[in-house]
XYZ file of C-alpha atoms in Angstrom:
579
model
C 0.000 0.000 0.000
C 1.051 3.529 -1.017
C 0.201 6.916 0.224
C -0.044 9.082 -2.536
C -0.110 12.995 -1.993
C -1.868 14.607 -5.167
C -3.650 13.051 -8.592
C -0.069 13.561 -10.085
C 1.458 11.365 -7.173
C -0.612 8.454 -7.767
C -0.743 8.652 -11.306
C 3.171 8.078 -10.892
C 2.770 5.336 -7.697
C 0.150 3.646 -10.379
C 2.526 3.662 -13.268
C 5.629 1.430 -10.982
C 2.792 -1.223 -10.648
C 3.329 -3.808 -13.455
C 0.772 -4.171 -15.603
C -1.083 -7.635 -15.055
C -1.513 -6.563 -11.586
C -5.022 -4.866 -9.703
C -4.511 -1.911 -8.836
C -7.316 0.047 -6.443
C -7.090 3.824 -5.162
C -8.809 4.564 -2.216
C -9.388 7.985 -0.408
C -7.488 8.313 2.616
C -10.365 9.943 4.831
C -12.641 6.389 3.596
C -14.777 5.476 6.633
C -16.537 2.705 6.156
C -16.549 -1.720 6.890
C -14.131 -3.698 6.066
C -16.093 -6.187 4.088
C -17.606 -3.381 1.691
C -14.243 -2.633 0.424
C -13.930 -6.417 0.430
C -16.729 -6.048 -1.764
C -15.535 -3.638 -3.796
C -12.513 -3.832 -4.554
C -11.569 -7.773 -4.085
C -14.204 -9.353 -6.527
C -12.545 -10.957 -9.130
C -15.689 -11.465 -12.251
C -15.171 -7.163 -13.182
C -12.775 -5.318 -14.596
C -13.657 -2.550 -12.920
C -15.427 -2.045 -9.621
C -16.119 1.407 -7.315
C -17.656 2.389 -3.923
C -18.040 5.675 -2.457
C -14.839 6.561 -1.831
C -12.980 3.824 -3.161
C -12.144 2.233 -6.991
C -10.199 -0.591 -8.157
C -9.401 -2.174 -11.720
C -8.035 -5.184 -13.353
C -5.673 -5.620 -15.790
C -7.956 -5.295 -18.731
C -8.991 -1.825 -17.200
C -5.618 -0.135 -16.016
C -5.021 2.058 -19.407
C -8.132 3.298 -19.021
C -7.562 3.718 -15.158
C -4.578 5.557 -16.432
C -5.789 7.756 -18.823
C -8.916 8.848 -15.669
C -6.016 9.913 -13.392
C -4.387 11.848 -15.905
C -7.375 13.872 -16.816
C -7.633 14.175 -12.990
C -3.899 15.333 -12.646
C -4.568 18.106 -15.784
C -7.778 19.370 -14.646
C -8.006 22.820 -14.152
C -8.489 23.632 -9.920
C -12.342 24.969 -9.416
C -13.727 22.559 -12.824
C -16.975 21.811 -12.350
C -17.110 17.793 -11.175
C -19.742 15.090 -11.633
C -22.687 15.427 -8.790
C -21.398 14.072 -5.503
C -18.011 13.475 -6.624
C -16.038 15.343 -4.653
C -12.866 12.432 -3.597
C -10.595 12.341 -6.570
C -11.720 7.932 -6.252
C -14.639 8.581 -7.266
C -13.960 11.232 -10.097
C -12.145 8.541 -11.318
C -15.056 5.992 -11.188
C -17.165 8.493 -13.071
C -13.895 9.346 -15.157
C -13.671 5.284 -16.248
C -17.736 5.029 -17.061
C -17.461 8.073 -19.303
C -14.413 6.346 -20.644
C -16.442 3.643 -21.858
C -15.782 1.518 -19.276
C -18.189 -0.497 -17.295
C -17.477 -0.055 -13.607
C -19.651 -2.273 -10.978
C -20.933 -1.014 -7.707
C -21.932 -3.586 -5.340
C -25.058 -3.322 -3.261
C -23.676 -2.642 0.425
C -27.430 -2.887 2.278
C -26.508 -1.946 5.785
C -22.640 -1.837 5.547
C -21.487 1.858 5.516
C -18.916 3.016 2.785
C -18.596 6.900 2.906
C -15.853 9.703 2.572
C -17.182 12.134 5.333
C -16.491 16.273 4.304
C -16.330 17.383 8.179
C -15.587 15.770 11.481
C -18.974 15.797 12.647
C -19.885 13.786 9.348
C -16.638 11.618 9.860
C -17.999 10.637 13.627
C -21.682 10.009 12.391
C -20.340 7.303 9.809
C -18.152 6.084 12.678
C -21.151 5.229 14.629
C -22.890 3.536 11.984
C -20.149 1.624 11.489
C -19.858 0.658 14.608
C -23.499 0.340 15.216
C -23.627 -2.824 11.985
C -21.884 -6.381 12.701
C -20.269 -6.886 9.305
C -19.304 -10.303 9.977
C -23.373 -10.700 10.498
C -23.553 -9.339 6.922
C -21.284 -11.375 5.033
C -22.469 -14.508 6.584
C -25.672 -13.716 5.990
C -25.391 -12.595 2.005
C -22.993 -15.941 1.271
C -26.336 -17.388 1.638
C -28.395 -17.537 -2.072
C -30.880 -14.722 -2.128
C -33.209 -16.966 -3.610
C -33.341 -20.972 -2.496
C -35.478 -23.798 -2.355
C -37.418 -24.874 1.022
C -35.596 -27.544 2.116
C -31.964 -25.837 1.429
C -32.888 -22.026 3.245
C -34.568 -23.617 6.420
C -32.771 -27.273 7.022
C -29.219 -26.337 4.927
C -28.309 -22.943 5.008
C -28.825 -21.925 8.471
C -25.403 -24.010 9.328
C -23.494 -24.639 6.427
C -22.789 -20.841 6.302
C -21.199 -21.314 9.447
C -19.279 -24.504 7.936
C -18.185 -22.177 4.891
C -16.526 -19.499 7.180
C -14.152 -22.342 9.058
C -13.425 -23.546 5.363
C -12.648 -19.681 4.846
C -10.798 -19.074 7.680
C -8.544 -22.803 6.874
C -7.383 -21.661 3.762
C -9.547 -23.836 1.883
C -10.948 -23.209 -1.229
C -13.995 -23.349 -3.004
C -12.762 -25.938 -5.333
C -11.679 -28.252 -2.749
C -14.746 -28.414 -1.080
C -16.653 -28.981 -4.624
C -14.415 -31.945 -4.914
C -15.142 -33.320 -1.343
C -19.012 -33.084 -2.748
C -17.907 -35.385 -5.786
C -16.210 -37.716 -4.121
C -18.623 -37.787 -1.289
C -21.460 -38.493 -3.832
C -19.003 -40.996 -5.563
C -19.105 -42.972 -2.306
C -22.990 -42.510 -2.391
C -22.826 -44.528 -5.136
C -21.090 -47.359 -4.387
C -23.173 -47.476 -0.630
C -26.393 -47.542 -3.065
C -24.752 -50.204 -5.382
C -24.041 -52.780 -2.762
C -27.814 -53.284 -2.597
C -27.946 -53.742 0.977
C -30.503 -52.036 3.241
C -27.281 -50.779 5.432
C -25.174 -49.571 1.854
C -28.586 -47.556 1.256
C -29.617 -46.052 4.231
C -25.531 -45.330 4.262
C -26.249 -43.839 0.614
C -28.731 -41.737 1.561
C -26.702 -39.958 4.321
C -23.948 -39.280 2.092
C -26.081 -37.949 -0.518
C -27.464 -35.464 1.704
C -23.807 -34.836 3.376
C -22.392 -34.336 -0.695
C -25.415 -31.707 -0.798
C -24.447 -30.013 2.570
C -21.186 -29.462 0.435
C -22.368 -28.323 -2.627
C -23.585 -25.905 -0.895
C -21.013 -24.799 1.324
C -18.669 -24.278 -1.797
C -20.883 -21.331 -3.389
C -21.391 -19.988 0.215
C -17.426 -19.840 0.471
C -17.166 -18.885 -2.519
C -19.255 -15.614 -1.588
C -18.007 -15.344 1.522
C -14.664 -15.077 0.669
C -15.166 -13.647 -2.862
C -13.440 -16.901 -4.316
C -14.872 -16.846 -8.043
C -13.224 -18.557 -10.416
C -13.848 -19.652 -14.503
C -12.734 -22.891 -13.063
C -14.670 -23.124 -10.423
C -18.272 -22.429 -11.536
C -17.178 -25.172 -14.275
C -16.240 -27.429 -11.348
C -19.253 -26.654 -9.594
C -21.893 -27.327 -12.463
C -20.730 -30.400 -14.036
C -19.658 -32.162 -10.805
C -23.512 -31.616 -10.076
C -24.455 -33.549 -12.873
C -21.915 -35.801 -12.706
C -23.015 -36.623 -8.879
C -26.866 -37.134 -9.390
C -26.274 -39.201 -12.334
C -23.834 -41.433 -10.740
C -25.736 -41.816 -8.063
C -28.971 -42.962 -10.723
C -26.064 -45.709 -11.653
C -25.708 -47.116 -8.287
C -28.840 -47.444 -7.464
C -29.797 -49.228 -10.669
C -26.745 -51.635 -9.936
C -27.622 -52.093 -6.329
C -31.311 -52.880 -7.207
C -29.602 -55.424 -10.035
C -27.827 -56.919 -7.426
C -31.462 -58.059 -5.783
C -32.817 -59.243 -9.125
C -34.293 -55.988 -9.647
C -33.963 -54.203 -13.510
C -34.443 -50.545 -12.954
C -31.561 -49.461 -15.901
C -34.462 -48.332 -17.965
C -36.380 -45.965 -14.931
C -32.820 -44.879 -14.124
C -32.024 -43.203 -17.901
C -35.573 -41.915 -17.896
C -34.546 -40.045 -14.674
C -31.854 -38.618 -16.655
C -33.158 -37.566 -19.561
C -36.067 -36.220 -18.097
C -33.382 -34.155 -15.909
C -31.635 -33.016 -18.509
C -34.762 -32.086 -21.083
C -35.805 -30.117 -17.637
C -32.465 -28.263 -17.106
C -32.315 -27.563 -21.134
C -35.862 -25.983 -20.740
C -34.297 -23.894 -18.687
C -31.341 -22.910 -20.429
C -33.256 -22.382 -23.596
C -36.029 -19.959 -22.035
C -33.355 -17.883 -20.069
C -31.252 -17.316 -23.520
C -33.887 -16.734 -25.540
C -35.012 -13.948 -23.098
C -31.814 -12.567 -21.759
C -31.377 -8.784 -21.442
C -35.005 -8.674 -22.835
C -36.562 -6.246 -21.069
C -40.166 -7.379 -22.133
C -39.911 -10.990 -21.200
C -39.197 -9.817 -17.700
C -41.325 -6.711 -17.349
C -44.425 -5.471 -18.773
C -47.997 -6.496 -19.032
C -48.757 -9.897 -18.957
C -51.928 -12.166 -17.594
C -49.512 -14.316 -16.447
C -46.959 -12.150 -15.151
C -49.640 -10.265 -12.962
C -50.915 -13.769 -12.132
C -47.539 -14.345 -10.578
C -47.185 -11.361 -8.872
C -50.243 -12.053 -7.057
C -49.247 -15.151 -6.069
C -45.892 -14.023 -4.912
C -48.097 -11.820 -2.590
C -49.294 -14.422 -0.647
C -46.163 -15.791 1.382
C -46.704 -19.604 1.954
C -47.483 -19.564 -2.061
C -43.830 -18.562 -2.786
C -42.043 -21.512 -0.760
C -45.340 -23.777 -2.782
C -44.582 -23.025 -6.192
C -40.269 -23.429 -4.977
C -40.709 -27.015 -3.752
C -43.583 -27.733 -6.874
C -40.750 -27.260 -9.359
C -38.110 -29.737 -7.208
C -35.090 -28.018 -7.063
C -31.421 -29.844 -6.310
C -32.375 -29.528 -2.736
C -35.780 -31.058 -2.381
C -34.866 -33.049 -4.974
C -31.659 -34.927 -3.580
C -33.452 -35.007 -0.135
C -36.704 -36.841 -1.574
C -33.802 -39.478 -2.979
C -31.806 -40.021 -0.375
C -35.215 -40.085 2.061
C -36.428 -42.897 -0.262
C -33.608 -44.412 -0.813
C -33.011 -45.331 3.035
C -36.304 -46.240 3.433
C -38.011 -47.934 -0.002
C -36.435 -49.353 -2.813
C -34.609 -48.499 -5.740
C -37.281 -48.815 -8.306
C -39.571 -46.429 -5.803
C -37.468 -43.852 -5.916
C -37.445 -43.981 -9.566
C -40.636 -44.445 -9.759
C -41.493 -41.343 -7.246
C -38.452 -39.242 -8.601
C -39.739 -39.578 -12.595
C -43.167 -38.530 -11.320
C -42.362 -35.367 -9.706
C -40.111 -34.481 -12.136
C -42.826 -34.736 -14.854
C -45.115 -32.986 -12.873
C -42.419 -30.186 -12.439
C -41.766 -30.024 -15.731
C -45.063 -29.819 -17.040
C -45.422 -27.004 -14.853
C -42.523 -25.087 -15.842
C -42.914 -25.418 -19.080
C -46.481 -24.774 -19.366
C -45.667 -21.373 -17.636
C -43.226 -20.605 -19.880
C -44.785 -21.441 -22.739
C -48.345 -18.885 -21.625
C -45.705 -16.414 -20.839
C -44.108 -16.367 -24.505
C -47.550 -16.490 -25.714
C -48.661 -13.621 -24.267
C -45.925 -11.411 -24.450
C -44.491 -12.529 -27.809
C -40.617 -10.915 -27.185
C -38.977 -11.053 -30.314
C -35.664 -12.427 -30.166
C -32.664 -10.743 -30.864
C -29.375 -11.892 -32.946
C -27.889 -12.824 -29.869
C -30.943 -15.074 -28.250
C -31.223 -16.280 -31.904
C -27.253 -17.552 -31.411
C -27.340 -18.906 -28.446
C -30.531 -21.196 -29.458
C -29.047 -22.549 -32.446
C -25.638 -23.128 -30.197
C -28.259 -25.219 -27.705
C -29.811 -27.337 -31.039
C -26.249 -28.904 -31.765
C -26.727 -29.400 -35.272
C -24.147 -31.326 -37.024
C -23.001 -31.398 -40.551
C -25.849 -33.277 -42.230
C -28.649 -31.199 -41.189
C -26.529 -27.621 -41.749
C -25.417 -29.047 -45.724
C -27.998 -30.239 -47.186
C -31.459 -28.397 -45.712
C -32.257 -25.072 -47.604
C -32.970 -22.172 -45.722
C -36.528 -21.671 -44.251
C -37.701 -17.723 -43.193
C -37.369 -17.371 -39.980
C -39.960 -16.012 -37.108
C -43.590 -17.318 -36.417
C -43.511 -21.066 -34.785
C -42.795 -23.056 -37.666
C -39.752 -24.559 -36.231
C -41.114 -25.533 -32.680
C -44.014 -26.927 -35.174
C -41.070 -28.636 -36.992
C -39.103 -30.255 -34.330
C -42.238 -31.617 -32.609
C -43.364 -32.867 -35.329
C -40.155 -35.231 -36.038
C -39.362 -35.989 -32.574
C -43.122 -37.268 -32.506
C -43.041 -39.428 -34.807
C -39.078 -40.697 -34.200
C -40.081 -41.889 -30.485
C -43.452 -43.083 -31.147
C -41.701 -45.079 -34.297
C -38.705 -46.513 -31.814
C -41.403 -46.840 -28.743
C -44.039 -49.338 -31.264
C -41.387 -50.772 -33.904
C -39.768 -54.143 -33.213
C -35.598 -54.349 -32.613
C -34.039 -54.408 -35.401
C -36.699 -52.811 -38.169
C -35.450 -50.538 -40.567
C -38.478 -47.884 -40.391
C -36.701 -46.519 -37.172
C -33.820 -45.244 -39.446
C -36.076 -43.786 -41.805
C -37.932 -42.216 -39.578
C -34.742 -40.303 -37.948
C -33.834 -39.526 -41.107
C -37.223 -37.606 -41.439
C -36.890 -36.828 -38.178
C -33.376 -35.307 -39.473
C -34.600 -33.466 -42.324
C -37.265 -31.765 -40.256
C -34.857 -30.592 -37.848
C -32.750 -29.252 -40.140
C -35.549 -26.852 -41.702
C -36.280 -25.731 -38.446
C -32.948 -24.084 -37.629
C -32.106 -23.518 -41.075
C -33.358 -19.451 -39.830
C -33.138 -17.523 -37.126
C -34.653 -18.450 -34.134
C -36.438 -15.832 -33.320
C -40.182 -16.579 -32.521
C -41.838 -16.725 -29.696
C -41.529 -20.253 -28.750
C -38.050 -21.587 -30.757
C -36.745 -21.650 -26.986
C -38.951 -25.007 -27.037
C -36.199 -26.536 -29.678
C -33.274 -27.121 -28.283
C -34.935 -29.268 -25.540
C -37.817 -31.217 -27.892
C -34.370 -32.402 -29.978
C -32.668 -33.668 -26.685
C -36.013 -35.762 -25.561
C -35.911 -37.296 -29.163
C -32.428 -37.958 -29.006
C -31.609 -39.186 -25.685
C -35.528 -41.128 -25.705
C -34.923 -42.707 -28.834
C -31.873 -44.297 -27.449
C -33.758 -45.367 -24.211
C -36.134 -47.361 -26.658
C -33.924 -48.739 -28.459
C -31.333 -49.753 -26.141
C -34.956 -51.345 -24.171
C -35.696 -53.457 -27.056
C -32.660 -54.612 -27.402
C -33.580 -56.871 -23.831
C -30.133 -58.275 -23.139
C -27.525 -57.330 -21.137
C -26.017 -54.554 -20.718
C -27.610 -52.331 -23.353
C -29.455 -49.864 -21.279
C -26.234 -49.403 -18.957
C -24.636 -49.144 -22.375
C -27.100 -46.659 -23.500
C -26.889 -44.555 -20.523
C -23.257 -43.716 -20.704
C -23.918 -42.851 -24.009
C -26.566 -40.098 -23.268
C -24.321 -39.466 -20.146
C -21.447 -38.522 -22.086
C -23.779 -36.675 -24.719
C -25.498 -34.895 -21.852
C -22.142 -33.565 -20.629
C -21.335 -32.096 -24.350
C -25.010 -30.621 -24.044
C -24.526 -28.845 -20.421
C -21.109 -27.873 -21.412
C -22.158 -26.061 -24.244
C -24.219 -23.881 -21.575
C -21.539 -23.256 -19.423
C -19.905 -22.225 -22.257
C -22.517 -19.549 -23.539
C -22.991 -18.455 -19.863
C -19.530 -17.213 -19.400
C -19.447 -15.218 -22.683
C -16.828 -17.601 -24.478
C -19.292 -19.413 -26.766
C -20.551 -22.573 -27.834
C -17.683 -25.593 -28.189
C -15.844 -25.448 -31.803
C -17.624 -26.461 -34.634
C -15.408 -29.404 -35.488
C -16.393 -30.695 -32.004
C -19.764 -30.830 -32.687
C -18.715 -32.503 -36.244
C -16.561 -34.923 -35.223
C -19.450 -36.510 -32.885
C -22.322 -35.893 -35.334
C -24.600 -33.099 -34.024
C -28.194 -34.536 -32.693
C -28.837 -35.450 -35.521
C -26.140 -37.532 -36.795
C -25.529 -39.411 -33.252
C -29.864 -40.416 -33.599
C -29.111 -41.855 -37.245
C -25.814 -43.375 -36.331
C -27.591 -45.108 -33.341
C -30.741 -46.084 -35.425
C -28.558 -47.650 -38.083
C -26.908 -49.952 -35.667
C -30.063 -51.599 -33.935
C -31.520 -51.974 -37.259
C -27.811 -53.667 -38.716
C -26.905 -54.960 -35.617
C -27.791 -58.254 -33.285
C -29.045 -57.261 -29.867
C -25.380 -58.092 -28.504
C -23.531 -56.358 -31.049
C -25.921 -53.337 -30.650
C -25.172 -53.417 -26.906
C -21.066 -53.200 -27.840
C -21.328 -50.446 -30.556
C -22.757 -47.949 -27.867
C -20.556 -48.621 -25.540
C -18.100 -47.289 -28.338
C -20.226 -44.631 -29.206
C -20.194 -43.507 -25.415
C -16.662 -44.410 -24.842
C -15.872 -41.924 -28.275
C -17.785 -39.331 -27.428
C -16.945 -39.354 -23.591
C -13.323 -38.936 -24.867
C -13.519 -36.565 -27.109
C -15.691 -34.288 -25.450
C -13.863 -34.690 -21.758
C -10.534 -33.738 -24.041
C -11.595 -30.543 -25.620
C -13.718 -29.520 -22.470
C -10.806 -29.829 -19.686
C -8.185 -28.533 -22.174
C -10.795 -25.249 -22.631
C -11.638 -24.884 -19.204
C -7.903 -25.341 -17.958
C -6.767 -22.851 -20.379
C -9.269 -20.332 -19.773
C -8.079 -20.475 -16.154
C -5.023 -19.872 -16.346
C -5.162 -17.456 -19.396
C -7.481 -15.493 -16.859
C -10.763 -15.311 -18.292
C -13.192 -13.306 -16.417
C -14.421 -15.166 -13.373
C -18.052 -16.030 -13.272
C -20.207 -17.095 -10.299
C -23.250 -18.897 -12.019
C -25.604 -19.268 -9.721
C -26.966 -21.953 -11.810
C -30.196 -24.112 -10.504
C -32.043 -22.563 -7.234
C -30.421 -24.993 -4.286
């Protein structure tokens, strides 16, 4: 730390700082808590951040930080400054947004961050210091402003405490998203002993692994601890938990005679359609003002809702969020079997999703945003066409609902084709190819009407379903464990791509998404072998498929996210699914 005297001191203290180094000025008569500059000048996802009183920049920002002081240095003594601005920090701030550059403030709430003009002012703002616990405050706000029931009132109220002795061990965020994983991993193998003891022991880890996924975002906000790396970590280890646990479950429940493989993959692609629904509506409508705001029978309907309190936590549990959701498996686990829990966690799921969706779908209706470039983008990212479908479709005009219309349409009659249609018949293959054709003409344009959110997840449910129904009437051995590491490693490509979009880098190259066929290539690829293939060979070419894709996908993935890191790419803190 420096003292500088003047503008034209610190613009000289400011240049001996190299260059890939933060760099924050702060007024010397700053009064204020300690965790509000915390806040302000520690956070790692902007370039640029400010308080009252105080400013800080990254790298990215410090020529522009540069060029602020040095207007401040020049300026002529008595020139009229921006309203309220009278420390030289926060001419800067205002200095840096007319510069272009986007500077965040962080909401404070109750913590005081002032630069007092008198001493009478100076021992008011001493006193309300002194008169707010900020320790209170940060513990409270590492907690999710928004949260399912089961995670605010039986999860949160300790495992805020558990993130501040993480904080205060030097741990990191990271490490305690691994602990989840491997706690989760153990989960697993409790669930596939198929004992009574391995799954009441399953069922406590589960909801220990949980405990920990949440105490790594609280630590993470606690401590400010956000990371490219670690919101990666953070999402896929999710996935990669709850579906591992799905495979121990169905090999515990093999292990007592019981065949759930087929209930466990329809967990998972119901899961993942859900979460895609998701994705799709929130990128179709980001930074759109009038899918958020506005007039709306729906939206009002909401609101009045909302208005009523014990409707709020309702509609929160109705939807099943990670929380309730891991907590009615790991309840049902220890207690029923594994084929109820499937049974149970498929119908709530459903339920949730026709809700959700249904919601979404009246709100698009009534509204009817138009997309922009960048929604349009992102939704054709989600679709993952491959080669075929982008070569040889022409182009259809875009707008209007022909290609939720479209995709329905083919998805239809590809799973009701695979779900009626004997192993082995050939009609399955022509109908994907239909089903490919049709797909193609539907994001041949823009995506830009009111419902083409509704596409990218319709062409996972045909994809990942018609595999479920094949690899099902297959009935031998190992093909719907084959089958779901197939859609398992597809899935990952899928939620990786979303990751990807979220933190501003894009979707994966386009020669990934070649090299293992787009939806529509992996559907005729798979198709074509049942219909060629015995029920044994069938049951060994997806295990290659899976083991190809896995690999391929897993290479590209860690060698983006690993670079990213450590070539310093923004952090993000995604908080992803309500806990």
């Amino acid at each position: 730390m420096r003292v500088a005297s003047d503008a034209g001191h610190a613009e000289t203290l400011l240049a001996q700082v190299p260059g890939d180094q933060r760099v924050a000025l702060v007024d010397a008569r700053f009064v204020g808590h300690l965790h509000a500059l915390r806040l302000g000048l520690t956070d790692p996802r902007f370039p640029a951040a400010a308080l009252p009183g105080a400013v800080t920049v990254r790298p990215a920002a410090r020529q522009a930080l540069t060029r602020a002081v040095a207007r401040e240095r020049s300026a002529v003594p008595g020139h009229a400054t921006p309203a309220g601005a009278d420390s030289i920090a926060d001419r800067v701030a205002a200095a840096l947004e007319a510069d272009g550059t986007a500077v965040h403030r962080p909401e404070l709430g109750a913590l005081v961050a002032t630069v007092p003009a008198d001493p009478q002012a100076r021992n008011e703002a001493r006193q309300a210091v002194a008169a707010v616990d900020d320790e209170a405050v940060r513990l409270r706000t590492a907690v999710k402003s928004r949260d399912g029931f089961f995670t605010t009132h039986f999860v949160s109220p300790y495992s805020r405490y558990l993130a501040r002795w993480c904080a205060r061990r030097g741990l990191t965020p990271n490490q305690v998203t691994t602990a989840s994983l491997l706690t989760a991993l153990i989960a697993a193998g409790c669930a596939a002993t198929g004992t009574r003891g391995g799954y009441v022991a399953a069922g406590l880890l589960l909801l220990l692994s949980f405990v920990l996924d949440c105490t790594d975002g609280q630590l993470a906000r606690y401590s400010l601890q956000y990371s490219t790396l670690g919101a990666w970590l953070d999402a896929t280890f999710d996935r990669a938990k709850e579906y591992a646990y799905y495979a121990g479950l169905a090999l515990g429940a093999a292990r007592g005679g019981d065949d759930v493989w087929a209930l466990a993959l329809g967990a998972m692609v119901l899961q993942t359609a859900r979460h895609v629904v998701d994705f799709s509506f929130n990128e179709a409508n980001a930074g759109d003002s009038a899918a958020t705001a506005g007039p709306s029978p729906t939206a009002a309907l909401s609101d009045r809702l909302d208005s009523v309190g014990w409707t709020v936590w309702a509609r929160r549990m109705i939807v099943l969020p990670i929380g309730e959701r891991w907590a009615l498996i790991a309840v049902l686990t220890a207690l029923t079997t594994p084929r109820v829990t499937f049974v149970v966690l498929l119908v709530g799921c459903a339920f949730a999703a026709c809700y959700t969706t249904a919601g979404r779908v009246l709100r698009s209706l009534t509204r009817k945003a138009a997309r922009g470039a960048q929604a349009a983008r992102a939704l054709a990212q989600l679709a993952d066409t491959g080669w075929l479908a982008e070569d040889t479709v022409r182009k259809r005009r875009g707008g209007g609902y022909g290609a939720p219309v479209l995709v329905v349409l083919g998805a239809a009659l590809l799973v009701i084709d695979a779900a009626v249609s004997g192993y082995g018949d050939w009609s399955v293959f022509s109908t994907a190819f239909v089903y490919a054709i049709l797909s193609g003409i539907a994001v041949s344009a823009p995506l830009t009407g009111p419902l083409d959110w509704l596409v990218p997840p319709v062409l996972r449910a045909a994809e990942y379903g018609t595999i479920l129904l094949l690899a099902a009437r297959a009935d031998v051995n190992g093909a719907l464990p084959a089958a779901f590491g197939l859609v398992a490693a597809v899935a990952y490509h899928h939620y990786d791509t979303v990751y990807r979009i979220r933190g501003g880098s894009g979707a994966p190259p386009r020669w990934l998404v070649r090299a293992i066929g787009g939806h529509e290539g992996r559907t005729l690829v798979v198709t074509a072998l049942a219909a060629w293939l015995t029920a044994t060979d069938f049951t060994l070419a997806l295990t290659a498929c899976a083991v190809f894709v896995a690999l391929v996908v897993l290479t590209e993935s860690i060698r983006f996210w690993v670079t990213a890191h450590r070539r310093g790419a923004p952090a993000v803190h995604d908080e992803g699914e309500p806990a």
